[in-house]
Tab-separated table of C-alpha atoms in Angstrom:
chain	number	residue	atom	x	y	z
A	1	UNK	CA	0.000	0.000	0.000
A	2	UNK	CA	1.971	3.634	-1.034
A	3	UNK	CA	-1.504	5.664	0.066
A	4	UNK	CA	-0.466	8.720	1.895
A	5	UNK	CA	-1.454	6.682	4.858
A	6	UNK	CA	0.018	3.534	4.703
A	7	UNK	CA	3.230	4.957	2.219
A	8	UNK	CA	5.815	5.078	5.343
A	9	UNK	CA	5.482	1.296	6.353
A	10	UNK	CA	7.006	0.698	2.709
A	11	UNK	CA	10.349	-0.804	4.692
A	12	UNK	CA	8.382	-2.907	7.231
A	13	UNK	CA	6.418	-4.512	4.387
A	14	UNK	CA	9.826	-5.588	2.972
A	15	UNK	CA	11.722	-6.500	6.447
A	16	UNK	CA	8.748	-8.688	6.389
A	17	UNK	CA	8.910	-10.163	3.470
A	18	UNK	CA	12.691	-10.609	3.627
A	19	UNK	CA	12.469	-12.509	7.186
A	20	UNK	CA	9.547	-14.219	7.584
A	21	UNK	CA	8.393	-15.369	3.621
A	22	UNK	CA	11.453	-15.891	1.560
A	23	UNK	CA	13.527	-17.861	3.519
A	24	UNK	CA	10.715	-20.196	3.374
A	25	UNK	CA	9.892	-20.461	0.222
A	26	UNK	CA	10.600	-23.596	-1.914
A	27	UNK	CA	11.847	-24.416	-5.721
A	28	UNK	CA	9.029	-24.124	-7.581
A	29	UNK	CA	7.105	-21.667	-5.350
A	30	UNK	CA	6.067	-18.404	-6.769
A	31	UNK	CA	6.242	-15.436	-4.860
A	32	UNK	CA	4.745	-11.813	-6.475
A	33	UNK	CA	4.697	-8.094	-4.838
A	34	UNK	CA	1.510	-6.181	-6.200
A	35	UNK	CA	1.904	-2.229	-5.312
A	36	UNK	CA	-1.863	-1.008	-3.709
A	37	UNK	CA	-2.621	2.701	-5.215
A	38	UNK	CA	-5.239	4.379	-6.838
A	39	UNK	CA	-5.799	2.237	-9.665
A	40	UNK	CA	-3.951	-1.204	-8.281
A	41	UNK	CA	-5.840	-3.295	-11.117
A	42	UNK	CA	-3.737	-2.904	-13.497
A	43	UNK	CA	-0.477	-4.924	-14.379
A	44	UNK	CA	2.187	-2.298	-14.185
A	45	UNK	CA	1.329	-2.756	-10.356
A	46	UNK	CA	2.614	-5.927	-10.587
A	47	UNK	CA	6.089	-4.925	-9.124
A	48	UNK	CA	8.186	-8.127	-9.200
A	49	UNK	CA	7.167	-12.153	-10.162
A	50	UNK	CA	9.275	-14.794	-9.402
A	51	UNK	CA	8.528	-18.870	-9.569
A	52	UNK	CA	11.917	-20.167	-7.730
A	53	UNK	CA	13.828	-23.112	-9.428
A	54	UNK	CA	14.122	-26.380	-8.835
A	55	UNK	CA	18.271	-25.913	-8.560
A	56	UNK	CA	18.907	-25.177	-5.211
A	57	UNK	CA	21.562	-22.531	-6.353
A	58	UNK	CA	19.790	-20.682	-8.868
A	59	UNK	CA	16.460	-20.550	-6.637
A	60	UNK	CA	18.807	-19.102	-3.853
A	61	UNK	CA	19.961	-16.268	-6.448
A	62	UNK	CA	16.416	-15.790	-7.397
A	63	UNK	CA	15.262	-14.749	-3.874
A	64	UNK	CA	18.606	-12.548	-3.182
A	65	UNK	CA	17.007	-10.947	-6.934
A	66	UNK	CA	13.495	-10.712	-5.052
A	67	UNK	CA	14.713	-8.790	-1.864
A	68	UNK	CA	16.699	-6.449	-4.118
A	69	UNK	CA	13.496	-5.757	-5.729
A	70	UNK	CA	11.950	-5.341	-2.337
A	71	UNK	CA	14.821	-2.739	-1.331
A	72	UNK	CA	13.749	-0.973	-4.490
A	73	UNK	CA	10.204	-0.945	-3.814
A	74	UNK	CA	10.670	0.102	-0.038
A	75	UNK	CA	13.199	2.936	-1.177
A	76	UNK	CA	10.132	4.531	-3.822
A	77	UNK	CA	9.021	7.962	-2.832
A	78	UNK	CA	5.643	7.365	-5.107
A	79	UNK	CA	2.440	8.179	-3.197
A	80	UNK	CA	-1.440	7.701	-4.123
A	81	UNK	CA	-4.409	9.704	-3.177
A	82	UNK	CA	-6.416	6.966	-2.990
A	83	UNK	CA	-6.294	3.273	-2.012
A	84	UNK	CA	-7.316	0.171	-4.042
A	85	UNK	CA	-7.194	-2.931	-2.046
A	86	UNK	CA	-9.594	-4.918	-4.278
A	87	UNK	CA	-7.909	-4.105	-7.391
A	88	UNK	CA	-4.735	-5.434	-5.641
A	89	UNK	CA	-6.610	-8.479	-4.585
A	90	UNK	CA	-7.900	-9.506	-7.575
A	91	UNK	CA	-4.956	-8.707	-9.594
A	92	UNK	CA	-2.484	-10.916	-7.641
A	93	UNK	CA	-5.480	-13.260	-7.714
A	94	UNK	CA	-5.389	-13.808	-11.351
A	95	UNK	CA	-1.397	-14.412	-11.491
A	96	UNK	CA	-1.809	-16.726	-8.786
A	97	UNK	CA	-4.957	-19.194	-10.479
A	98	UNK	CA	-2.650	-18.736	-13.492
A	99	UNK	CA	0.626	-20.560	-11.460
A	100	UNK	CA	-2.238	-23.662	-11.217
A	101	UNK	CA	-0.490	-23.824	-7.335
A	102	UNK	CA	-2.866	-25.528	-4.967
A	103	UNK	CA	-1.971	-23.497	-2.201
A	104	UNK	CA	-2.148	-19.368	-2.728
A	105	UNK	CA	-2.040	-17.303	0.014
A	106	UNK	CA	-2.126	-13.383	-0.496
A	107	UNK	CA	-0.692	-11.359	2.155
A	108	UNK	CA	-1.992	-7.189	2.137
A	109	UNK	CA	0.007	-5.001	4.144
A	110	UNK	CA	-2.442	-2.045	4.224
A	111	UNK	CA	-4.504	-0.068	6.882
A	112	UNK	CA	-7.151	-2.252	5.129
A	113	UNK	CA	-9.186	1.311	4.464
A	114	UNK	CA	-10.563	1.283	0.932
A	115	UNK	CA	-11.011	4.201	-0.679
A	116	UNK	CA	-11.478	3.883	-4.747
A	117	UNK	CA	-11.003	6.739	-7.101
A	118	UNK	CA	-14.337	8.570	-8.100
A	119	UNK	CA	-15.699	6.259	-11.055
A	120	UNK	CA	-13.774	3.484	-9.657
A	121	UNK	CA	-15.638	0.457	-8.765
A	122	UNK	CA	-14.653	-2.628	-7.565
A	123	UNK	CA	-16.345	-6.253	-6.885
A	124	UNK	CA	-15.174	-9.437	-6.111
A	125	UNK	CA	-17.114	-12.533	-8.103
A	126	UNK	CA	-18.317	-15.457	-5.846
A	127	UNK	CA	-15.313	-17.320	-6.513
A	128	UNK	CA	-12.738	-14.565	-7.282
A	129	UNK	CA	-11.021	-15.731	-4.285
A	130	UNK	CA	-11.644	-19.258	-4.272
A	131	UNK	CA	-9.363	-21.689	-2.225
A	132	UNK	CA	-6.975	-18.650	-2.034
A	133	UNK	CA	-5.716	-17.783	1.829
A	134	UNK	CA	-6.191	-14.056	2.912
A	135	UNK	CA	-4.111	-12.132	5.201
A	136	UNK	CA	-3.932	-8.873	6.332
A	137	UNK	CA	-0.266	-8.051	8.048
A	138	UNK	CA	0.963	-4.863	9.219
A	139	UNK	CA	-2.221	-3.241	9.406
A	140	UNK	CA	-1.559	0.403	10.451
A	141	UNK	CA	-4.332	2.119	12.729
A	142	UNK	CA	-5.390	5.123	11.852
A	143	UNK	CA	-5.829	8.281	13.828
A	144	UNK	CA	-9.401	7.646	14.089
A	145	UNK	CA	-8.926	4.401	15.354
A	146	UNK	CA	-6.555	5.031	18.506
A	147	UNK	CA	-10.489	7.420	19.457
A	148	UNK	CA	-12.429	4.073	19.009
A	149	UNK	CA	-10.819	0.686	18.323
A	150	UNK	CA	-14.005	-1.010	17.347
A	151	UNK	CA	-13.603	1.140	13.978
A	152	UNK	CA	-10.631	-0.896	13.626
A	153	UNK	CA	-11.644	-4.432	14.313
A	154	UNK	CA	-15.200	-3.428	12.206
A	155	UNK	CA	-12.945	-2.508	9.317
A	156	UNK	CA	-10.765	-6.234	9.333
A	157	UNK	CA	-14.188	-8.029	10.162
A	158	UNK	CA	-15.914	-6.494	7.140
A	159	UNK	CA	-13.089	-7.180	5.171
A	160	UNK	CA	-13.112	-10.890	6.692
A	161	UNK	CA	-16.675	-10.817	5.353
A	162	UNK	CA	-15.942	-9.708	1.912
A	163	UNK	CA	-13.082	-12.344	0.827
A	164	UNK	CA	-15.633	-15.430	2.575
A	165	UNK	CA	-18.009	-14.287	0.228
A	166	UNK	CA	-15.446	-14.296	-2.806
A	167	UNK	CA	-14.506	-17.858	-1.627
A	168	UNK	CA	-11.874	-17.513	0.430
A	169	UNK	CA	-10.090	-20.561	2.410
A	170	UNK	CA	-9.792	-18.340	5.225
A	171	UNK	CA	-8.723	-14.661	6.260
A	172	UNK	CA	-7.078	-13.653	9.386
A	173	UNK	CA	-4.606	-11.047	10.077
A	174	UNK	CA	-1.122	-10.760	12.292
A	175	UNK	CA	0.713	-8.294	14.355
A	176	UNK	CA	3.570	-10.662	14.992
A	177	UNK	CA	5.287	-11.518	11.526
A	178	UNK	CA	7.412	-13.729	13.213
A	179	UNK	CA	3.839	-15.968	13.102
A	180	UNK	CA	3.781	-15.929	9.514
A	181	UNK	CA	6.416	-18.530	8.798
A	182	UNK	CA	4.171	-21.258	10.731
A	183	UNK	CA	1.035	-19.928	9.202
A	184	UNK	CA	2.045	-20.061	6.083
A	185	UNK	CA	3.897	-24.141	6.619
A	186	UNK	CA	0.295	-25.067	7.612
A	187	UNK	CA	-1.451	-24.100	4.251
A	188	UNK	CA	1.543	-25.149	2.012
């Protein structure tokens, strides 16, 4: 997410990433970063695609390629006005159905508060999501939030609600990355 709210947790997202998701990833896993703006539907959001090797050696070189893309990515400067979750979701959706993996799990770091671009509109399909694990890390409160924290939890149970009803295995969210790494051995 590179809203104006969400744009400074750009080096978390990839300390993240770096720690907790590529050292476990295995040959022939395939590992995508999808920027969230104003118009994240689109595939020159797709920042950086990788399917890792079965060769031990060049998959290793292949994830040292992915965190320099991450460094890249948390070095930008860009900045939306507005935030696009859903177009995010269903764009690394589509790659994913495309890798025919049968396990995808997509990860949003994001305050998780849409906002769409006037004339932008956005709906998932009953099975734009289907078998496909959702969850929402890093999720930055917002100033309203700290006032009333049930805004918060209402915005990640709404959310919750909207990827069950696009068939979703499952959503949940973390503060701990250092939970990911199990998380994400259980749905392999």
């Amino acid at each position: 997410d590179v809203s104006g709210t969400y744009s400074d947790q750009r080096a978390e997202v990839s300390r993240v990433v770096k720690r907790e998701v590529l050292p476990e990833l295995l040959p022939g896993d395939t590992l995508l970063l999808v920027r969230i703006d104003s118009q994240s539907y689109e595939k020159e959001n797709l920042e950086t695609l990788v399917t890792l090797d079965s060769r031990p050696s060049r998959a290793n070189a292949q994830k040292l390629a992915f965190a320099d893309a991450l460094d890249a990515f948390a070095s930008g400067t860009t900045r939306s006005d507005y935030t696009d979750i859903p177009g995010a979701m269903m764009l690394a959706g589509e790659y994913l159905r495309e890798t025919g993996a049968k396990s995808r799990v997509i990860l949003v770091f994001s305050d998780m508060q849409e906002d769409l671009e006037p004339g932008s509109k956005r709906h998932f399909e009953a099975t734009e999501l289907a078998g496909t694990h959702v969850v929402a890390m890093n999720v930055k409160r917002l100033e309203r939030d700290q006032a009333d924290p049930s805004r918060f939890r209402g915005r990640l149970d709404a959310w919750g609600e909207r990827v069950a009803a696009a068939g979703a295995a499952d959503w949940r969210s973390f503060m701990d990355p250092t939970k990911l790494a199990d998380y994400l051995e259980s749905v392999r």
